[in-house]
C-alpha cells in the first residue's frame, strides 16, 4: 500500500471511529450558543427545524432504539456521506482542464 | 454555533445568504489555484474529519458544551479558500441530513464559521508563524493560537447578526458578553484539538500541509532572491 493511500485510509478510519463510536460519549449539554440563548431568553424565538422529522434528525437513526447504535450509525452515515460529497466536489475543483492528462 | 431558524429575522438571514454566496464564489475561484490532484483528497478528508469531530461535544463550564468548528484547522491544512468550501460542505450536510442548524439560518452560520472563522484563523496563523522559528512545532503552535482566536471570532459574527436582526428584544450587550465569554472557553478546546491534529498530519504527511509547504516555499524564494 502506498504511503499516500495509508494516510487517507487511516484518516478515514479515525473519522469513522470518532463519529461511530466516540460520539456516544459526547457531552449532551447545550452548546455555547444554545446555553447563552437559554440564559438570556432568546431561545424562545427558535423555530423547529424544517427537517426535524428526518430519518437522521439530531444524529439519531429513526427506528433504532438503542442509543449507542442510533448515534453510531448516524455518525457512520455522516462520515461516508461527507466523504462522497466532499471527495467528488474537491476532485472537480482541482481538475485543471488546460493540463488534462492524456 | 449552528444557528436555529427564528433567532434572526428573515431579511437579515437573506442578506447573509447573499454575503455567504459571494464568499463561496470567491472561494471556488481561489481554491482552484491552491488545490491540485495531490492536495484535493486532503481537502475532502479535512471535511470528513471536521464532520466527525463536530459530533464530539466536550464539556466547558457547568451545563455547557462546545465542539470543534475546525476553521483554523482546515485553513492550515488545505489553505483558506478550500477551508471555506470544506466547512460549507460540512454545514450543508449537517443542516440537510441531521437537522442541525436551521435552513433559513444557513447563510448566517456559513458566514460565521466558513468565512469569518476561517479568515480570522488564517490571518492569525500567518501572523504568529511569522514571529516563530521556521519549524514544524511552530506551525502547530500557530495553528492552535489561530484556533483559539477563530472561535470567539465566529461568536462575534453571530453577535453582529443578532444586533442587526434579532427577533427577540434582549440586551445586545448581555448577548455580547455571554457569547464571547463562553466561546473563549470553547476556543481552548478548539486550540488543543487543532494543535494535536496539525502535529499528527505534519508528522506523517508534511508535504501536503498548506501552512507548512507555503512557509518553505517562501524561504526558498528568499534565498534565491539573495
Short mmCIF file of C-alpha atoms in Angstrom, two decimals:
data_model
loop_
_atom_site.label_atom_id
_atom_site.label_comp_id
_atom_site.label_asym_id
_atom_site.label_seq_id
_atom_site.Cartn_x
_atom_site.Cartn_y
_atom_site.Cartn_z
CA UNK A 1 0.00 0.00 0.00
CA UNK A 2 1.41 3.41 -0.90
CA UNK A 3 2.18 5.92 1.81
CA UNK A 4 -0.48 8.16 0.34
CA UNK A 5 -3.14 5.50 0.45
CA UNK A 6 -2.24 4.56 4.01
CA UNK A 7 -2.60 8.17 5.15
CA UNK A 8 -6.05 8.64 3.63
CA UNK A 9 -7.38 5.27 4.72
CA UNK A 10 -6.01 5.94 8.22
CA UNK A 11 -7.65 9.36 8.39
CA UNK A 12 -10.94 7.95 7.17
CA UNK A 13 -10.89 5.12 9.74
CA UNK A 14 -10.10 7.59 12.55
CA UNK A 15 -13.08 9.71 11.43
CA UNK A 16 -15.36 6.64 11.29
CA UNK A 17 -14.26 5.67 14.79
CA UNK A 18 -14.83 9.16 16.20
CA UNK A 19 -18.28 9.58 14.63
CA UNK A 20 -19.34 5.96 15.00
CA UNK A 21 -18.06 5.07 18.47
CA UNK A 22 -16.69 8.04 20.43
CA UNK A 23 -19.71 10.23 19.59
CA UNK A 24 -21.81 8.25 22.09
CA UNK A 25 -19.68 9.70 24.88
CA UNK A 26 -20.02 13.32 23.73
CA UNK A 27 -21.49 15.82 26.19
CA UNK A 28 -25.23 16.26 25.75
CA UNK A 29 -25.27 19.66 27.46
CA UNK A 30 -26.42 22.57 25.28
CA UNK A 31 -23.63 24.12 23.22
CA UNK A 32 -22.37 27.66 23.78
CA UNK A 33 -24.99 29.38 21.62
CA UNK A 34 -27.91 27.33 23.00
CA UNK A 35 -26.79 27.95 26.56
CA UNK A 36 -26.49 31.70 26.03
CA UNK A 37 -29.87 31.74 24.27
CA UNK A 38 -31.41 29.87 27.20
CA UNK A 39 -29.81 32.05 29.86
CA UNK A 40 -30.70 35.33 28.20
CA UNK A 41 -34.06 34.18 26.94
CA UNK A 42 -33.97 34.34 23.14
CA UNK A 43 -34.12 30.52 22.94
CA UNK A 44 -37.91 31.09 22.84
CA UNK A 45 -37.55 32.63 19.40
CA UNK A 46 -36.10 29.40 17.93
CA UNK A 47 -38.31 27.59 15.45
CA UNK A 48 -38.44 23.84 14.95
CA UNK A 49 -36.16 22.59 12.22
CA UNK A 50 -37.86 22.22 8.85
CA UNK A 51 -36.40 18.73 8.52
CA UNK A 52 -36.71 17.90 12.22
CA UNK A 53 -38.65 14.73 11.41
CA UNK A 54 -35.99 13.48 9.00
CA UNK A 55 -34.67 9.95 9.27
CA UNK A 56 -31.35 11.14 10.71
CA UNK A 57 -32.51 14.24 12.60
CA UNK A 58 -30.41 15.12 15.64
CA UNK A 59 -27.79 12.49 14.82
CA UNK A 60 -30.01 9.51 15.50
CA UNK A 61 -31.43 6.95 13.11
CA UNK A 62 -35.20 6.72 13.20
CA UNK A 63 -36.24 3.24 14.20
CA UNK A 64 -33.06 2.28 16.04
CA UNK A 65 -34.00 2.22 19.72
CA UNK A 66 -30.55 1.58 21.15
CA UNK A 67 -29.00 4.99 21.68
CA UNK A 68 -25.43 3.85 21.18
CA UNK A 69 -26.29 2.18 17.88
CA UNK A 70 -28.51 5.05 16.76
CA UNK A 71 -25.91 7.80 17.11
CA UNK A 72 -23.14 5.48 15.93
CA UNK A 73 -24.91 4.54 12.70
CA UNK A 74 -25.88 8.19 12.12
CA UNK A 75 -22.22 9.16 12.57
CA UNK A 76 -21.01 6.50 10.14
CA UNK A 77 -23.60 7.58 7.55
CA UNK A 78 -22.48 11.20 8.02
CA UNK A 79 -18.81 10.34 7.56
CA UNK A 80 -19.45 8.28 4.43
CA UNK A 81 -21.85 10.89 3.05
CA UNK A 82 -19.42 13.73 3.67
CA UNK A 83 -16.60 11.70 2.12
CA UNK A 84 -18.61 11.11 -1.05
CA UNK A 85 -19.86 14.70 -1.38
CA UNK A 86 -16.58 16.40 -0.43
CA UNK A 87 -14.49 13.87 -2.34
CA UNK A 88 -16.33 14.41 -5.63
CA UNK A 89 -16.62 18.18 -5.09
CA UNK A 90 -12.90 18.78 -4.45
CA UNK A 91 -11.90 16.44 -7.24
CA UNK A 92 -13.96 18.51 -9.67
CA UNK A 93 -12.49 21.76 -8.35
CA UNK A 94 -8.91 20.58 -8.50
CA UNK A 95 -9.20 19.37 -12.07
CA UNK A 96 -7.14 21.59 -14.32
CA UNK A 97 -8.67 21.36 -17.79
CA UNK A 98 -5.77 23.05 -19.56
CA UNK A 99 -3.31 20.48 -18.25
CA UNK A 100 -5.52 17.42 -18.60
CA UNK A 101 -3.66 14.16 -18.62
CA UNK A 102 -3.51 12.39 -21.93
CA UNK B 1 -22.73 27.61 16.90
CA UNK B 2 -25.22 26.24 14.40
CA UNK B 3 -27.95 28.88 14.44
CA UNK B 4 -31.52 27.56 14.51
CA UNK B 5 -34.25 29.23 12.47
CA UNK B 6 -36.05 32.04 14.23
CA UNK B 7 -33.25 33.73 16.20
CA UNK B 8 -32.51 36.16 13.40
CA UNK B 9 -35.19 37.69 11.18
CA UNK B 10 -35.72 36.72 7.56
CA UNK B 11 -34.34 39.87 5.86
CA UNK B 12 -31.05 39.61 7.81
CA UNK B 13 -30.85 35.88 7.15
CA UNK B 14 -31.45 36.50 3.45
CA UNK B 15 -28.78 39.22 3.34
CA UNK B 16 -26.27 36.81 4.83
CA UNK B 17 -27.19 34.15 2.27
CA UNK B 18 -26.08 36.73 -0.29
CA UNK B 19 -22.87 37.60 1.55
CA UNK B 20 -22.05 33.93 2.05
CA UNK B 21 -22.71 33.24 -1.63
CA UNK B 22 -20.17 35.93 -2.56
CA UNK B 23 -17.63 34.40 -0.17
CA UNK B 24 -18.20 30.91 -1.53
CA UNK B 25 -17.95 32.18 -5.09
CA UNK B 26 -14.57 33.72 -4.30
CA UNK B 27 -13.52 30.51 -2.54
CA UNK B 28 -14.42 28.41 -5.58
CA UNK B 29 -12.13 30.58 -7.68
CA UNK B 30 -9.37 30.71 -5.07
CA UNK B 31 -9.42 27.00 -4.32
CA UNK B 32 -8.72 26.23 -7.97
CA UNK B 33 -5.39 27.98 -7.63
CA UNK B 34 -4.49 26.33 -4.32
CA UNK B 35 -5.68 22.76 -4.85
CA UNK B 36 -4.22 20.21 -7.22
CA UNK B 37 -4.61 16.48 -7.77
CA UNK B 38 -2.32 15.88 -4.84
CA UNK B 39 -3.99 18.10 -2.25
CA UNK B 40 -7.67 17.76 -3.27
CA UNK B 41 -8.06 14.45 -1.37
CA UNK B 42 -6.75 16.17 1.78
CA UNK B 43 -9.47 18.81 1.43
CA UNK B 44 -12.03 16.00 1.27
CA UNK B 45 -10.55 14.22 4.27
CA UNK B 46 -10.47 17.51 6.20
CA UNK B 47 -14.23 17.91 5.67
CA UNK B 48 -14.82 14.31 6.78
CA UNK B 49 -12.67 14.71 9.89
CA UNK B 50 -14.34 18.01 10.83
CA UNK B 51 -17.78 16.44 10.44
CA UNK B 52 -16.75 13.60 12.77
CA UNK B 53 -15.12 15.81 15.41
CA UNK B 54 -18.02 18.26 15.38
CA UNK B 55 -20.12 15.41 16.80
CA UNK B 56 -17.87 15.29 19.86
CA UNK B 57 -19.20 17.93 22.23
CA UNK B 58 -16.88 18.43 25.17
CA UNK B 59 -17.97 19.97 28.48
CA UNK B 60 -16.79 23.56 29.09
CA UNK B 61 -18.47 25.05 32.14
CA UNK B 62 -21.39 23.81 34.19
CA UNK B 63 -24.16 22.68 31.86
CA UNK B 64 -22.47 23.91 28.71
CA UNK B 65 -20.66 22.08 25.95
CA UNK B 66 -18.73 23.06 22.89
CA UNK B 67 -17.35 21.33 19.86
CA UNK B 68 -14.69 21.94 17.28
CA UNK B 69 -15.50 24.31 14.43
CA UNK B 70 -12.38 23.31 12.52
CA UNK B 71 -11.97 26.52 10.53
CA UNK B 72 -8.37 27.26 11.57
CA UNK B 73 -7.51 23.58 11.26
CA UNK B 74 -8.83 23.46 7.72
CA UNK B 75 -7.13 26.73 6.74
CA UNK B 76 -3.73 25.46 7.91
CA UNK B 77 -4.15 22.03 6.30
CA UNK B 78 -5.59 22.99 2.90
CA UNK B 79 -5.46 26.79 2.66
CA UNK B 80 -8.21 29.32 3.42
CA UNK B 81 -10.14 29.00 0.14
CA UNK B 82 -10.54 25.24 0.32
CA UNK B 83 -11.20 25.60 4.07
CA UNK B 84 -14.21 27.81 3.37
CA UNK B 85 -15.54 25.18 0.98
CA UNK B 86 -14.83 22.25 3.32
CA UNK B 87 -16.64 23.93 6.23
CA UNK B 88 -19.56 24.80 3.96
CA UNK B 89 -19.91 21.19 2.81
CA UNK B 90 -19.97 20.09 6.47
CA UNK B 91 -22.60 22.69 7.41
CA UNK B 92 -24.80 21.69 4.46
CA UNK B 93 -24.60 18.00 5.37
CA UNK B 94 -25.48 18.80 8.98
CA UNK B 95 -28.41 21.05 8.14
CA UNK B 96 -29.97 18.85 5.47
CA UNK B 97 -29.24 15.33 6.76
CA UNK B 98 -29.14 15.82 10.52
CA UNK B 99 -31.43 18.83 11.06
CA UNK B 100 -28.53 20.58 12.81
CA UNK B 101 -28.60 24.30 12.07
CA UNK B 102 -31.70 25.93 10.58
CA UNK B 103 -32.16 26.03 6.81
CA UNK B 104 -33.07 29.72 6.60
CA UNK B 105 -30.21 30.42 9.05
CA UNK B 106 -27.70 28.62 6.86
CA UNK B 107 -26.35 31.83 5.35
CA UNK B 108 -25.71 33.17 8.86
CA UNK B 109 -23.93 30.03 10.05
CA UNK B 110 -21.88 29.70 6.86
CA UNK B 111 -20.80 33.31 7.13
CA UNK B 112 -19.69 32.92 10.77
CA UNK B 113 -17.94 29.57 10.52
CA UNK B 114 -16.90 29.09 6.89
CA UNK B 115 -15.87 32.68 6.24
CA UNK B 116 -15.18 34.73 9.41
CA UNK B 117 -13.70 31.89 11.44
CA UNK B 118 -11.59 30.64 8.52
CA UNK B 119 -10.16 34.03 7.59
CA UNK B 120 -9.59 35.30 11.13
CA UNK B 121 -7.99 31.95 11.92
CA UNK B 122 -5.81 32.04 8.82
CA UNK B 123 -4.76 35.65 9.39
CA UNK B 124 -3.81 34.87 12.99
CA UNK B 125 -1.91 31.80 11.82
CA UNK B 126 0.15 33.85 9.34
CA UNK B 127 0.96 36.48 11.96
CA UNK B 128 2.09 34.00 14.61
CA UNK B 129 4.00 31.92 12.09
CA UNK B 130 5.94 34.98 11.08
CA UNK B 131 7.32 35.59 14.58
CA UNK B 132 8.10 31.96 15.44
CA UNK B 133 11.12 29.96 14.26
CA UNK B 134 10.58 28.14 10.97
CA UNK B 135 9.96 24.61 12.14
CA UNK B 136 7.07 22.18 12.40
CA UNK B 137 6.28 22.81 16.07
CA UNK B 138 5.83 26.49 15.26
CA UNK B 139 3.21 25.54 12.67
CA UNK B 140 1.29 23.55 15.28
CA UNK B 141 1.57 26.35 17.86
CA UNK B 142 0.49 28.99 15.36
CA UNK B 143 -2.44 26.78 14.32
CA UNK B 144 -3.52 26.37 17.97
CA UNK B 145 -3.45 30.09 18.66
CA UNK B 146 -5.32 30.72 15.41
CA UNK B 147 -7.92 28.16 16.50
CA UNK B 148 -8.35 29.83 19.90
CA UNK B 149 -8.99 33.19 18.21
CA UNK B 150 -11.22 31.79 15.45
CA UNK B 151 -13.96 30.61 17.82
CA UNK B 152 -14.77 33.93 19.55
CA UNK B 153 -14.48 35.48 16.06
CA UNK B 154 -17.39 33.33 14.90
CA UNK B 155 -19.28 34.24 18.09
CA UNK B 156 -18.66 37.89 17.27
CA UNK B 157 -20.18 37.26 13.84
CA UNK B 158 -23.30 35.91 15.49
CA UNK B 159 -23.45 38.94 17.75
CA UNK B 160 -23.35 41.31 14.78
CA UNK B 161 -26.18 39.35 13.17
CA UNK B 162 -28.08 39.47 16.46
CA UNK B 163 -27.70 43.24 16.70
CA UNK B 164 -28.88 43.68 13.11
CA UNK B 165 -31.78 41.28 13.08
CA UNK B 166 -32.69 39.62 16.37
CA UNK B 167 -36.35 38.64 16.58
CA UNK B 168 -36.15 38.80 20.39
CA UNK B 169 -35.76 42.00 22.38
CA UNK B 170 -32.97 41.03 24.76
CA UNK B 171 -29.99 43.23 25.57
CA UNK B 172 -27.31 43.32 22.88
CA UNK B 173 -24.55 43.83 25.42
CA UNK B 174 -25.61 40.82 27.51
CA UNK B 175 -25.53 38.67 24.37
CA UNK B 176 -22.08 40.03 23.54
CA UNK B 177 -20.58 39.29 26.94
CA UNK B 178 -22.08 35.81 27.23
CA UNK B 179 -21.33 34.75 23.65
CA UNK B 180 -17.72 35.93 23.65
CA UNK B 181 -17.11 34.63 27.18
CA UNK B 182 -18.27 31.09 26.61
CA UNK B 183 -16.63 30.90 23.18
CA UNK B 184 -13.26 31.94 24.56
CA UNK B 185 -13.53 28.83 26.73
CA UNK B 186 -14.65 26.64 23.83
CA UNK B 187 -11.70 28.11 21.90
CA UNK B 188 -9.32 26.42 24.35
CA UNK B 189 -10.73 23.02 23.33
CA UNK B 190 -10.52 24.09 19.68
CA UNK B 191 -6.85 25.03 20.18
CA UNK B 192 -5.97 21.66 21.73
CA UNK B 193 -7.72 19.57 19.05
CA UNK B 194 -6.28 21.73 16.26
CA UNK B 195 -2.73 21.56 17.66
CA UNK B 196 -2.85 17.78 18.06
CA UNK B 197 -4.32 17.21 14.60
CA UNK B 198 -1.86 19.51 12.83
CA UNK B 199 1.01 17.83 14.69
CA UNK B 200 -0.21 14.39 13.61
CA UNK B 201 -0.61 15.36 9.96
CA UNK B 202 2.78 17.14 9.91
CA UNK B 203 4.40 14.02 11.34
CA UNK B 204 3.02 11.75 8.64
CA UNK B 205 2.46 13.94 5.56
CA UNK B 206 4.05 17.37 5.98
CA UNK B 207 4.35 17.55 2.18
CA UNK B 208 0.57 18.01 1.99
CA UNK B 209 0.14 20.68 4.68
CA UNK B 210 -0.63 24.06 3.13
CA UNK B 211 0.60 26.12 6.08
CA UNK B 212 3.95 24.34 6.05
CA UNK B 213 4.64 23.99 2.33
CA UNK B 214 3.76 27.57 1.78
CA UNK B 215 6.23 28.56 4.50
CA UNK B 216 9.09 26.61 2.99
CA UNK B 217 8.44 27.93 -0.48
CA UNK B 218 8.82 31.42 0.85
CA UNK B 219 12.18 30.59 2.37
CA UNK B 220 13.37 29.08 -0.88
CA UNK B 221 12.29 32.18 -2.77
CA UNK B 222 14.03 34.46 -0.30
CA UNK B 223 17.26 32.51 -0.64
CA UNK B 224 17.02 32.70 -4.43
CA UNK B 225 16.47 36.42 -4.30
CA UNK B 226 19.66 36.89 -2.28
#
